[in-house]
PDB file of C-alpha atoms and ligand atoms in Angstrom:
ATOM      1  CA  UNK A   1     133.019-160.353 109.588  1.00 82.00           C
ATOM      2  CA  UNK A   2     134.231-159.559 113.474  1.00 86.00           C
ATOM      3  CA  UNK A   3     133.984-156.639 115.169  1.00 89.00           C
ATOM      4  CA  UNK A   4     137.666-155.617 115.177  1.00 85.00           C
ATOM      5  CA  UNK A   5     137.331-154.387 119.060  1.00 86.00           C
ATOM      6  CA  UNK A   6     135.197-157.203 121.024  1.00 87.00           C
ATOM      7  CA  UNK A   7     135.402-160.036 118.074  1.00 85.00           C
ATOM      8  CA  UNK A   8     131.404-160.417 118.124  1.00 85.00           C
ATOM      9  CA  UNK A   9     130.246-161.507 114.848  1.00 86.00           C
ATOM     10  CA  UNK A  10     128.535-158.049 113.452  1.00 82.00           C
ATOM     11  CA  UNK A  11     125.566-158.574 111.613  1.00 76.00           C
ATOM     12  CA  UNK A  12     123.953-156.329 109.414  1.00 69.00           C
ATOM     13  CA  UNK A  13     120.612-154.725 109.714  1.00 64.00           C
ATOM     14  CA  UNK A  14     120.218-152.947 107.049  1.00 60.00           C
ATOM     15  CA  UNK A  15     116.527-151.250 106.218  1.00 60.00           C
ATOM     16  CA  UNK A  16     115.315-150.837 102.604  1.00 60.00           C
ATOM     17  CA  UNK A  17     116.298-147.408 102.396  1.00 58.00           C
ATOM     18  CA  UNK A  18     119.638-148.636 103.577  1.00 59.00           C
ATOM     19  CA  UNK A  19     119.784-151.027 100.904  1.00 56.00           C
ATOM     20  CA  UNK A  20     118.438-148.278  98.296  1.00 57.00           C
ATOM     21  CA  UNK A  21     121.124-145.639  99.400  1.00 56.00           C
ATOM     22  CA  UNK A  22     124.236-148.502  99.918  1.00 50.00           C
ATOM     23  CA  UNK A  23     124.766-146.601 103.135  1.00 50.00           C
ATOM     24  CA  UNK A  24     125.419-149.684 104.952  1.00 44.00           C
ATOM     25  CA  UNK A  25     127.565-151.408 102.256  1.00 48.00           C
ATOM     26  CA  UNK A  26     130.227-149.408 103.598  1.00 61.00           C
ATOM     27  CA  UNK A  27     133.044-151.739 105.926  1.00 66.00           C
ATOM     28  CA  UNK A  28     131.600-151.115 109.089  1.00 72.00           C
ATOM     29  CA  UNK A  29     134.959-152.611 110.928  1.00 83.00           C
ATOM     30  CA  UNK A  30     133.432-152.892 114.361  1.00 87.00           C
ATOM     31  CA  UNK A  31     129.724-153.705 115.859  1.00 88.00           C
ATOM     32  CA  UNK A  32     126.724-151.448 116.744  1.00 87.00           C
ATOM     33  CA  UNK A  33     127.629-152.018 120.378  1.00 89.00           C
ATOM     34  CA  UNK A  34     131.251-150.315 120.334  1.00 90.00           C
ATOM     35  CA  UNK A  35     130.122-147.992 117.711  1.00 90.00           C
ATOM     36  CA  UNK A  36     128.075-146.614 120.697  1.00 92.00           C
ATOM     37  CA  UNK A  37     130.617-146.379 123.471  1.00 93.00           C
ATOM     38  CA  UNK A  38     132.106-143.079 121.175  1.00 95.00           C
ATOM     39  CA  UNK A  39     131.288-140.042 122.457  1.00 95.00           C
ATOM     40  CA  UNK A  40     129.970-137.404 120.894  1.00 96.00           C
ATOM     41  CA  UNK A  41     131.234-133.734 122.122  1.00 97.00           C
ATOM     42  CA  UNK A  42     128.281-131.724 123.524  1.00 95.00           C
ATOM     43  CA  UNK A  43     127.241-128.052 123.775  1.00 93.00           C
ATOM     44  CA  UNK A  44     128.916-127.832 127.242  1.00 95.00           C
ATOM     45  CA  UNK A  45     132.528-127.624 125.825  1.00 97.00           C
ATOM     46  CA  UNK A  46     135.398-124.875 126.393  1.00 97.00           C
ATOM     47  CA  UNK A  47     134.544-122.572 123.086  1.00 96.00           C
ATOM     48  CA  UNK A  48     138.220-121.888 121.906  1.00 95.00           C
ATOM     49  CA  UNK A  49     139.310-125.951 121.889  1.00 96.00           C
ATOM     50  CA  UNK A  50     135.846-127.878 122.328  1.00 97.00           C
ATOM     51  CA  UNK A  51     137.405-129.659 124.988  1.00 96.00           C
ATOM     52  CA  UNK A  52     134.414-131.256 127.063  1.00 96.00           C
ATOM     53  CA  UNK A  53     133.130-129.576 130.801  1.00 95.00           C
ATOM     54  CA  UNK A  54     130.566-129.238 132.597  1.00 95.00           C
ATOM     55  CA  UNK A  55     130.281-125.532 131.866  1.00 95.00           C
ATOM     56  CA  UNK A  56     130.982-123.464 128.826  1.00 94.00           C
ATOM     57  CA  UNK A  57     133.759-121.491 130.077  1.00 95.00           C
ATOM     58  CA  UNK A  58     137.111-120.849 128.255  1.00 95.00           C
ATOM     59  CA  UNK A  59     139.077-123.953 129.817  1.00 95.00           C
ATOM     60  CA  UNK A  60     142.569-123.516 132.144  1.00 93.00           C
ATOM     61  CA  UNK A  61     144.654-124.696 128.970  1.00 91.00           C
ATOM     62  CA  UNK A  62     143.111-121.615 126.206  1.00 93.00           C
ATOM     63  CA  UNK A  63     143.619-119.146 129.212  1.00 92.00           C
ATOM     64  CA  UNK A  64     147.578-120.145 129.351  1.00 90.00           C
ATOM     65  CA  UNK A  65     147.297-119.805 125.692  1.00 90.00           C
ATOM     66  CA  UNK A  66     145.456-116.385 125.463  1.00 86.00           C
ATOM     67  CA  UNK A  67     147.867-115.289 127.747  1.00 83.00           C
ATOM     68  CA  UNK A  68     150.739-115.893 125.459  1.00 78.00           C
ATOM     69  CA  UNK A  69     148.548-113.659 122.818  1.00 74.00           C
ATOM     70  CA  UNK A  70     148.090-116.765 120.444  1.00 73.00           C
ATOM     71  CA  UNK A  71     144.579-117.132 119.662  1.00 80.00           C
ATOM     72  CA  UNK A  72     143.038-120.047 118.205  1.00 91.00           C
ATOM     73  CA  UNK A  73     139.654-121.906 117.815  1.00 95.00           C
ATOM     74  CA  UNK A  74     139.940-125.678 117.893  1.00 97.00           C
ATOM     75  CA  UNK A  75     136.776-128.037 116.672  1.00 97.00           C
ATOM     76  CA  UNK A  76     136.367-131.085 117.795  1.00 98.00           C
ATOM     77  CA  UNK A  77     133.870-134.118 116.484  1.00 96.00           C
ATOM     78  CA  UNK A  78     134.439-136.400 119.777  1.00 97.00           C
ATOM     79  CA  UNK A  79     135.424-136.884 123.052  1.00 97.00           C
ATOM     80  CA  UNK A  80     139.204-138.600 123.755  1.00 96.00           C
ATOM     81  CA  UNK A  81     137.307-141.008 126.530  1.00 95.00           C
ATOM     82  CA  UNK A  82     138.611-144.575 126.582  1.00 94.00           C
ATOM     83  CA  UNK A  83     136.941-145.808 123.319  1.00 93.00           C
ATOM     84  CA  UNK A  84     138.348-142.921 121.196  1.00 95.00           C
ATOM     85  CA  UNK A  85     141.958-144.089 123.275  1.00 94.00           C
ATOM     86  CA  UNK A  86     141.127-147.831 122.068  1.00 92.00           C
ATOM     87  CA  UNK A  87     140.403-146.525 118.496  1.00 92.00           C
ATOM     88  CA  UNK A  88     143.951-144.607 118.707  1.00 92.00           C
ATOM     89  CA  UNK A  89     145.846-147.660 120.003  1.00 89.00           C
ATOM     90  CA  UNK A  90     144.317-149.777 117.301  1.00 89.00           C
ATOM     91  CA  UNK A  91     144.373-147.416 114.279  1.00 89.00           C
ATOM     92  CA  UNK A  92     147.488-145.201 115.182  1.00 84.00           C
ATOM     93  CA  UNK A  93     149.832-147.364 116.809  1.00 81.00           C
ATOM     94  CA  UNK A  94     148.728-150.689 115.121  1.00 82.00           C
ATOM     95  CA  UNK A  95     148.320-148.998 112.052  1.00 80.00           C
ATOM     96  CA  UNK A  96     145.340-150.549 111.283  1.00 86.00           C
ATOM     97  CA  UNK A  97     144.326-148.010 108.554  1.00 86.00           C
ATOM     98  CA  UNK A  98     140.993-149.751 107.540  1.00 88.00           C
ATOM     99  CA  UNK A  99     139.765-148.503 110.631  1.00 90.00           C
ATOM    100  CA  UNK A 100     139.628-144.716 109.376  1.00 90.00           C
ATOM    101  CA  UNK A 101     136.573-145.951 107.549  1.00 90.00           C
ATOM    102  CA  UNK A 102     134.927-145.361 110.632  1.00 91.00           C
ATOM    103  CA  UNK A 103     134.880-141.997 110.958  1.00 93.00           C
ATOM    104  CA  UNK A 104     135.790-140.658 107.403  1.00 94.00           C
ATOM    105  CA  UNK A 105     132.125-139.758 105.795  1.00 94.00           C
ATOM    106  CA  UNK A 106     131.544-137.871 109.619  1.00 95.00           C
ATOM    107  CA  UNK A 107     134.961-136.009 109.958  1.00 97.00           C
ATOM    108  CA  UNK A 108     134.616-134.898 106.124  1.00 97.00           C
ATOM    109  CA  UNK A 109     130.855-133.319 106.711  1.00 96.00           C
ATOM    110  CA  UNK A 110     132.688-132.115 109.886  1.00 97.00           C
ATOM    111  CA  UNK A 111     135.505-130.184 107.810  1.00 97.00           C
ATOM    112  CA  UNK A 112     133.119-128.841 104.963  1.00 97.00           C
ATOM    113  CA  UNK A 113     131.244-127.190 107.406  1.00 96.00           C
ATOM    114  CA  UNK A 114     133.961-125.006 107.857  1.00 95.00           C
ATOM    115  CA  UNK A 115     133.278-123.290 105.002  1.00 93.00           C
ATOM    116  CA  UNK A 116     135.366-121.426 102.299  1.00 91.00           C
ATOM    117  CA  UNK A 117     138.389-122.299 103.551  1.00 96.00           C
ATOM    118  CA  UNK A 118     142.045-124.019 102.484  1.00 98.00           C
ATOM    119  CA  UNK A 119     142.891-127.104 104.484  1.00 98.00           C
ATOM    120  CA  UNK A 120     146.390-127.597 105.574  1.00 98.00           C
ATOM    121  CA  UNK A 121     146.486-131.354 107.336  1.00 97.00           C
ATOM    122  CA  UNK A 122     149.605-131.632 110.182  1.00 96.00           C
ATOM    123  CA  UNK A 123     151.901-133.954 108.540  1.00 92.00           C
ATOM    124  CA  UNK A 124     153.057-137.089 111.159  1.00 86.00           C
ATOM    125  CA  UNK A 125     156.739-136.537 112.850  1.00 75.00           C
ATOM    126  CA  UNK A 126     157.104-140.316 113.034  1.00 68.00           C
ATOM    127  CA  UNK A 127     157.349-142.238 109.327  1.00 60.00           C
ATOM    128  CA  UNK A 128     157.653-145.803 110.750  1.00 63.00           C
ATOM    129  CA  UNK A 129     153.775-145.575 110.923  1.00 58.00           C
ATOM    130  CA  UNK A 130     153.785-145.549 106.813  1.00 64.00           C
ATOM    131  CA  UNK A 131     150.465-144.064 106.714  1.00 75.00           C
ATOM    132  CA  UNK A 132     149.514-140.729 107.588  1.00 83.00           C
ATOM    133  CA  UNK A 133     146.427-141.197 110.325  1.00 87.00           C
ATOM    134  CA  UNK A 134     145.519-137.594 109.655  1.00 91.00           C
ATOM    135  CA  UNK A 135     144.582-137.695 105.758  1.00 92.00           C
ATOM    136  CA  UNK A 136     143.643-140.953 106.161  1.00 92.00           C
ATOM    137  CA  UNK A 137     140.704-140.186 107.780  1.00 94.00           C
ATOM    138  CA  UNK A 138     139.437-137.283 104.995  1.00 96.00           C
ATOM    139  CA  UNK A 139     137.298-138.018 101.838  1.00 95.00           C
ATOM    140  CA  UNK A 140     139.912-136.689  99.208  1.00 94.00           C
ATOM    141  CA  UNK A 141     137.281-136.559  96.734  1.00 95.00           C
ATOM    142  CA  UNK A 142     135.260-133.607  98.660  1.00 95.00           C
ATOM    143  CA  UNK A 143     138.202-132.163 100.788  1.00 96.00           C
ATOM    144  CA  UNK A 144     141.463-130.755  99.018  1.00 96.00           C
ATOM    145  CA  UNK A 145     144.281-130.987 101.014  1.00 97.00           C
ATOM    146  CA  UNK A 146     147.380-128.826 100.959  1.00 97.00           C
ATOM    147  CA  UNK A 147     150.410-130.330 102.146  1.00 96.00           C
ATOM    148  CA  UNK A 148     152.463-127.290 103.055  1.00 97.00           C
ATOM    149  CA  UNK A 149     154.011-128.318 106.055  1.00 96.00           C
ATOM    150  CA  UNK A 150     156.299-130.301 106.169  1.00 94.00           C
ATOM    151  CA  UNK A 151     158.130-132.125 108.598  1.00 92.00           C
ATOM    152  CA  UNK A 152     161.979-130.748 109.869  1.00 88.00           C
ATOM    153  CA  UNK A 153     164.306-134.164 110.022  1.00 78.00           C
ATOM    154  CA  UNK A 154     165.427-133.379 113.679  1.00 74.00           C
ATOM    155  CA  UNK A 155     161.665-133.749 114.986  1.00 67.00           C
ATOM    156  CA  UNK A 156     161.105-136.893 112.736  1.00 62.00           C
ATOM    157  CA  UNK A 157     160.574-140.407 115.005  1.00 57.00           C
ATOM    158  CA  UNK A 158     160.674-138.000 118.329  1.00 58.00           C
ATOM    159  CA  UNK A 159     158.814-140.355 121.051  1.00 58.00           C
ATOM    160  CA  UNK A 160     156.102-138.189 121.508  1.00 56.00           C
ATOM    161  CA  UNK A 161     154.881-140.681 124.634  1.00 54.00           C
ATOM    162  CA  UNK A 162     158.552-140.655 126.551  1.00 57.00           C
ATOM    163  CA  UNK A 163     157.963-136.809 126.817  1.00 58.00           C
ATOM    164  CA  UNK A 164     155.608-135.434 129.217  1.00 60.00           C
ATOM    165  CA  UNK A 165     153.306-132.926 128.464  1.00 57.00           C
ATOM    166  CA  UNK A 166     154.657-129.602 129.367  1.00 53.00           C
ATOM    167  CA  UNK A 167     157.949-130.899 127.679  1.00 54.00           C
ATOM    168  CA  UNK A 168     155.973-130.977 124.222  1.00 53.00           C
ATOM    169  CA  UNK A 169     154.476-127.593 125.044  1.00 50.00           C
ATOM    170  CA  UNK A 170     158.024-126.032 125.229  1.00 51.00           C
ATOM    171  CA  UNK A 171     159.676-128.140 122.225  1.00 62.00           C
ATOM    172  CA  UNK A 172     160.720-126.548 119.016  1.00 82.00           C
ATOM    173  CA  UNK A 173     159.657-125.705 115.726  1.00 90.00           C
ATOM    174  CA  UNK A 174     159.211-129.366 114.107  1.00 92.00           C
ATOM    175  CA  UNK A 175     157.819-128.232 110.949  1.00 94.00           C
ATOM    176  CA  UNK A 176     159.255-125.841 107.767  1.00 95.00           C
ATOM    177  CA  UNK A 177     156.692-124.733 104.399  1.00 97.00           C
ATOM    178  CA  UNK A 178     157.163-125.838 101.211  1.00 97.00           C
ATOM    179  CA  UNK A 179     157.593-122.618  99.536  1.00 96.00           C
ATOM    180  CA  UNK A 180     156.269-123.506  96.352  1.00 97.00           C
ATOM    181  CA  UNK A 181     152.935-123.871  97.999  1.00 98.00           C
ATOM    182  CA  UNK A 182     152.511-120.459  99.878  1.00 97.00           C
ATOM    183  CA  UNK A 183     150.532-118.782  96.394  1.00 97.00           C
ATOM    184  CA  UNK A 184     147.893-121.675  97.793  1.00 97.00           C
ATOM    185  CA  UNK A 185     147.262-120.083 101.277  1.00 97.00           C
ATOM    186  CA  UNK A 186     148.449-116.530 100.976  1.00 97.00           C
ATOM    187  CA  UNK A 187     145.422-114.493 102.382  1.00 97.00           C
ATOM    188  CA  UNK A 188     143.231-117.297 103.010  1.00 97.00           C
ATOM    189  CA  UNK A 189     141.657-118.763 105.614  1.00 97.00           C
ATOM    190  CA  UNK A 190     143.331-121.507 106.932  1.00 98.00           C
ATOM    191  CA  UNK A 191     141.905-124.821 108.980  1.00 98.00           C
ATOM    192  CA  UNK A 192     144.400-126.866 109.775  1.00 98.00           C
ATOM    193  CA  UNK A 193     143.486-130.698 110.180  1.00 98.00           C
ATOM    194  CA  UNK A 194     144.882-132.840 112.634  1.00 96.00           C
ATOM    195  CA  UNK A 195     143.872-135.859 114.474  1.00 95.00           C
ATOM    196  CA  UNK A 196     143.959-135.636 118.117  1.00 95.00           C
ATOM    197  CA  UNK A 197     143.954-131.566 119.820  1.00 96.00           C
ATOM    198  CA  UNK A 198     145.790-132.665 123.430  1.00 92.00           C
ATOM    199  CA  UNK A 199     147.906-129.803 124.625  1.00 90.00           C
ATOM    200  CA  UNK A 200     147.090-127.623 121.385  1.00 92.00           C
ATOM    201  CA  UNK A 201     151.161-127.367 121.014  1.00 92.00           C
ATOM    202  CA  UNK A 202     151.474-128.881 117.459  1.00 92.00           C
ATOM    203  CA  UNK A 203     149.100-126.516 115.978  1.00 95.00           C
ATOM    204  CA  UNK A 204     150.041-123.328 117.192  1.00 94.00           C
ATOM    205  CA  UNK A 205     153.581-123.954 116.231  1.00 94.00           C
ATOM    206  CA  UNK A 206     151.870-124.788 112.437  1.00 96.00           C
ATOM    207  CA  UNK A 207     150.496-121.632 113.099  1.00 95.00           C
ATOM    208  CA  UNK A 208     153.662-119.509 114.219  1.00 94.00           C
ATOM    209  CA  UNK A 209     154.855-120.475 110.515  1.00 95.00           C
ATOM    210  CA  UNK A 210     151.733-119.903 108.355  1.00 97.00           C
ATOM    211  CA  UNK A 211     150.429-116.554 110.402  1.00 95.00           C
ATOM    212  CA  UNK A 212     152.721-114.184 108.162  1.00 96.00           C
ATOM    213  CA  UNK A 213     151.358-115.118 104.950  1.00 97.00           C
ATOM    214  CA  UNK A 214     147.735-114.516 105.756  1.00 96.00           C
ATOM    215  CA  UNK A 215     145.849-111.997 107.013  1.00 95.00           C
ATOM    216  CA  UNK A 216     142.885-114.006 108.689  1.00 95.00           C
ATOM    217  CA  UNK A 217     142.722-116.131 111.508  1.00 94.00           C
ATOM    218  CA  UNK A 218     143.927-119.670 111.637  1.00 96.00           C
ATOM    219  CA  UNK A 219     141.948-122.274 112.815  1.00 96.00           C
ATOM    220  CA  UNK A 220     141.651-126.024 113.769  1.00 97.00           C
ATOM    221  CA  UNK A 221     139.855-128.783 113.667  1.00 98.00           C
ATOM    222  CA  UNK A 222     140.229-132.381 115.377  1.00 97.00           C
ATOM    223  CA  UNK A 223     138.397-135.492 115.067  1.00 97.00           C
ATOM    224  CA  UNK A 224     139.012-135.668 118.852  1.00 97.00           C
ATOM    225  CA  UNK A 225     139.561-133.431 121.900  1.00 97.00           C
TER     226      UNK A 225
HETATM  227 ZN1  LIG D 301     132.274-154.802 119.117  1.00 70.74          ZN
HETATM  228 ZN1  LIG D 302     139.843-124.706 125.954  1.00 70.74          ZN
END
């Protein structure tokens, strides 16, 4: 098969122990070579969103937040650098959905390390994509999800990319709970799951509607920042 991103051929190497384990008989969708341009977030990130600096100091963004009293810790597994933007554009916008193969196994270790916890994934505002790219990209076999937000019908197929970014700071509340669900979260602690953490917007307004039925912090985490 081709890599999906440069079209080289990709050949295999698998080692023994490769073989023994059928690690590598996993669809690898793209070569070694672009699986290498991804970027790994390092120690040196802001520690409320794990967005990636050259110091670890709480980054302008979290200190507009703070000031509006809304705490939050983001997680992040990788940098949004021009091959996660190229991943995006393919798997996102294309809707290539074979592609979340490529980070599933990594983003599910990522999420269990969270702990005891309840997972809440942010459900997509546009349904022409016809896949959601956020649960896509979990192992549902080790990671239960809970689908209690839901998506309000005024924010559905919103162009997210015609708006500029302080514009989707300041929109409204897009989401609403399925009440039959809050006995699943009440007094837990929450991680909410979402693809991409840009301005930090669409989770805190998840947040704003799941604070009152728990008593613990609400986190996030991202396979990108
Ligand atoms: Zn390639
Ligand atoms: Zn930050």
């Amino acid at each position: 098969m081709n890599c999906k991103f440069c079209s080289e051929f990709i050949t295999l190497e698998l080692s023994f122990i490769d073989i023994l384990s059928f690690k590598s008989l996993e669809n690898p969708q793209i070569c070694q070579k672009c699986r290498e341009k991804f970027t790994y977030i390092d120690e040196m990130h802001c520690p409320t969103c794990y967005r990636q600096q050259t110091n670890s100091d709480v980054c302008s963004d979290c200190l507009r937040w703070q000031a509006n009293r809304q705490p939050l810790i983001n997680r992040a597994l990788l940098q949004y650098d021009d091959a996660m933007r190229g991943f995006m554009q393919a798997y996102k916008y294309h809707y290539d959905i074979e592609l979340a193969q490529l980070f599933k196994a990594e983003f599910t270790n990522f999420l269990q390390s969270a702990g005891a916890v309840v997972y809440v994934p942010i459900p997509v505002k546009n349904t022409e994509r016809g896949f959601n790219q956020v649960t896509a990209l979990i192992n549902r076999q080790q990671i239960q999800l809970i689908s209690i937000l839901q998506v309000r019908e005024a924010a559905l197929n919103q162009k997210q990319a015609q708006r500029n970014r302080w514009q989707r700071v300041q929109s409204v509340q897009p989401f609403y709970l399925d009440d039959e669900l809050i006995s699943q979260i009440s007094n837990q602690k929450i991680i909410l799951i979402d693809d991409i953490y840009t301005t930090g917007t669409t989770v805190r307004q998840a947040v704003e509607l799941l604070a009152p039925f728990t008593n613990q912090q609400i986190d996030s985490y991202t396979l990108c920042r």
